[in-house]
């Protein structure tokens, strides 16, 4: 079945460092791909998405490119801030068309001043 | 900005008891979902609901679980006889369509079964 695999956390970076969080997926068809972020005490918020191969999603300085050839959707940011500290979830929307999201295990990012 | 709300934020219950988790989705949304996250594990899909019917459910969503939209605003998840392994964070989500629209998530209800 469809699945998502993320790099293990926690990831600890200094402010202004470059961030990469790896995400790979297994799916039939052409799923849509998402990154959600969860700040402490809050629900999941959509960070960015891409719906077809080679699309780049971007928001708040974060980017991810839908790579069908490597089945990947890695999250990147050029310069992280302390306020980016959160848990990041990669997800795909299954092609069953019921809207079901399949999530990776989440990666905790801690940014130190 | 409209948001999904969930109540209660925390619930502690005894094994075998019934619990009802409540959600108020965004008002013009048509698709509703429940997910759960056991501590330290992935967020898992439980069920999707549209037009007063379940449109898809996972293997986790057995006969102990049910969902209902009792009025025009609430969406509930009932667990009839809770087990220890039901302890998790439960997230409600809603969207305008099941296609390209974003799913908006609530803050979650943390359920602890003793």
XYZ file of C-alpha atoms in Angstrom:
227
model
C 0.000 0.000 0.000
C 0.877 3.664 -0.085
C 3.421 4.849 2.463
C 5.651 7.777 3.428
C 9.081 7.613 5.044
C 10.784 10.586 6.679
C 14.236 10.985 8.096
C 14.557 10.283 11.777
C 14.696 13.177 14.177
C 15.224 15.152 16.207
C 17.128 17.587 14.046
C 18.952 20.301 15.956
C 20.294 23.323 14.081
C 21.651 26.727 14.897
C 19.758 29.781 13.720
C 20.435 30.660 10.057
C 21.571 27.132 9.229
C 20.350 25.302 6.131
C 17.606 22.747 6.676
C 16.833 19.584 4.778
C 14.289 17.020 5.928
C 14.149 14.001 3.654
C 10.874 12.416 2.606
C 10.300 9.534 0.215
C 7.059 7.870 -0.719
C 5.597 4.715 -2.209
C 2.336 5.038 -4.085
C 0.433 3.872 -7.100
C -0.615 6.492 -9.567
C 0.172 10.165 -9.063
C -0.465 11.211 -5.476
C -0.436 14.792 -4.242
C 2.302 15.510 -1.708
C 2.220 17.737 1.355
C 4.273 19.056 4.215
C 2.381 19.810 7.415
C 3.848 21.517 10.474
C 2.764 21.160 14.098
C 3.819 23.847 16.544
C 3.720 22.981 20.247
C 0.168 22.680 21.525
C -1.394 23.258 18.125
C -2.937 21.200 15.336
C -1.388 20.291 12.004
C -1.079 23.193 9.570
C -0.445 22.855 5.878
C 2.986 24.260 5.072
C 3.149 23.548 1.343
C 1.966 21.131 -1.293
C 2.641 19.876 -4.817
C 0.173 18.042 -6.977
C 2.209 16.808 -9.927
C 5.727 15.820 -10.881
C 8.316 18.644 -10.924
C 5.960 21.029 -9.087
C 7.658 23.071 -6.399
C 5.664 23.993 -3.317
C 6.854 26.950 -1.272
C 5.752 28.920 1.760
C 7.438 30.969 4.503
C 10.872 30.312 2.969
C 10.351 26.550 2.874
C 10.458 24.674 -0.433
C 9.938 21.134 -1.651
C 9.996 19.714 -5.179
C 7.937 16.718 -6.275
C 10.483 14.304 -7.784
C 8.742 11.368 -9.375
C 11.944 9.741 -10.600
C 13.279 9.460 -7.037
C 9.817 9.352 -5.353
C 10.926 12.135 -3.053
C 9.619 15.407 -1.637
C 12.433 16.771 0.527
C 11.771 19.892 2.594
C 14.389 22.657 2.509
C 14.889 26.082 3.986
C 17.926 28.246 3.431
C 18.059 29.915 6.831
C 16.065 28.590 9.775
C 14.835 30.667 12.691
C 14.090 29.738 16.279
C 10.391 30.145 15.452
C 10.672 27.255 12.948
C 11.069 24.812 15.831
C 8.213 22.354 15.380
C 7.361 18.860 14.168
C 7.231 18.480 10.384
C 5.127 15.813 8.694
C 5.388 14.689 5.104
C 2.160 13.271 3.690
C 0.565 12.047 0.513
C -3.027 12.051 -0.538
C -3.971 8.594 -1.685
C -5.426 8.249 -5.149
C -8.605 6.728 -3.709
C -10.181 10.181 -4.035
C -11.686 10.138 -0.560
C -9.154 12.682 0.619
C -7.330 10.237 2.907
C -3.878 11.483 3.889
C -1.023 9.115 4.641
C 1.622 10.596 6.921
C 5.248 9.988 7.636
C 6.361 9.616 11.221
C 7.201 13.293 11.691
C 10.555 14.976 12.226
C 11.160 17.240 15.203
C 13.195 20.328 14.398
C 14.812 22.322 17.170
C 16.540 25.572 16.248
C 18.873 27.105 18.811
C 19.736 30.807 18.922
C -9.480 32.914 9.793
C -11.915 29.998 10.198
C -10.612 27.063 12.167
C -11.512 23.563 13.224
C -12.160 23.227 16.945
C -12.142 20.111 19.100
C -13.392 19.357 22.585
C -12.267 18.310 25.059
C -8.564 19.009 24.729
C -7.794 16.174 27.155
C -9.880 13.226 28.294
C -9.051 10.510 30.796
C -11.299 7.463 30.912
C -11.409 3.961 32.337
C -11.009 0.955 30.072
C -14.393 -0.238 28.820
C -16.032 3.168 29.049
C -17.570 4.990 26.107
C -16.070 8.282 24.970
C -17.297 10.848 22.501
C -14.827 13.239 20.941
C -16.312 16.348 19.430
C -15.264 18.486 16.508
C -16.677 21.594 14.883
C -15.410 21.685 11.295
C -15.135 24.840 9.222
C -18.682 25.867 8.396
C -18.828 25.519 4.607
C -16.748 22.359 4.413
C -18.288 19.138 3.150
C -15.664 16.475 3.895
C -14.709 15.429 7.392
C -11.966 13.199 8.733
C -10.607 11.669 11.895
C -6.967 10.759 12.365
C -5.083 9.594 15.406
C -1.506 9.607 16.590
C -0.323 7.164 19.213
C 2.562 8.678 21.156
C 5.762 8.372 19.186
C 4.061 6.924 16.110
C 2.717 8.165 12.793
C -0.481 10.106 12.302
C -2.936 7.460 11.060
C -6.105 7.886 9.038
C -9.247 6.541 10.704
C -12.231 7.586 8.622
C -13.547 10.028 6.054
C -17.154 11.203 5.968
C -19.176 12.928 3.282
C -22.878 13.459 2.691
C -23.742 11.757 5.984
C -21.914 8.589 5.045
C -18.544 7.050 5.661
C -16.631 7.254 2.383
C -13.553 5.360 3.536
C -12.359 3.786 6.772
C -9.126 2.170 7.845
C -8.556 -1.225 9.424
C -8.288 0.533 12.790
C -11.871 1.778 12.491
C -13.617 -1.358 13.701
C -17.073 -1.854 15.195
C -16.015 -0.065 18.380
C -15.795 3.206 16.469
C -18.551 5.273 14.954
C -18.903 8.760 13.553
C -21.858 11.050 13.353
C -22.798 14.493 12.211
C -25.748 15.030 14.569
C -26.484 18.565 13.455
C -25.185 21.077 10.960
C -22.077 21.943 12.903
C -20.706 19.065 14.978
C -18.829 15.965 13.872
C -18.275 13.317 16.534
C -16.156 10.223 16.994
C -17.495 7.655 19.450
C -15.500 4.818 20.914
C -17.966 2.392 22.497
C -15.716 0.423 24.820
C -12.286 1.934 25.143
C -9.141 -0.151 25.277
C -5.726 0.786 26.620
C -4.405 0.896 23.048
C -6.935 3.600 22.138
C -4.818 6.080 24.096
C -3.698 8.605 21.491
C -4.099 12.117 20.170
C -7.186 12.293 17.948
C -7.301 14.919 15.208
C -10.361 16.063 13.334
C -9.979 17.645 9.891
C -12.260 19.108 7.265
C -12.064 20.226 3.659
C -14.296 21.766 0.995
C -13.706 18.883 -1.406
C -11.824 15.614 -1.343
C -9.726 16.617 -4.314
C -7.166 19.374 -4.338
C -8.443 21.267 -1.341
C -6.397 21.569 1.807
C -7.495 19.640 4.857
C -7.668 21.869 7.914
C -6.862 20.198 11.203
C -8.061 20.865 14.713
C -5.695 21.023 17.704
C -6.520 17.480 18.764
C -7.961 15.673 21.776
C -5.539 13.723 23.899
C -7.281 10.564 25.109
C -5.808 8.523 27.937
C -7.383 5.163 28.739
C -6.494 3.734 32.147
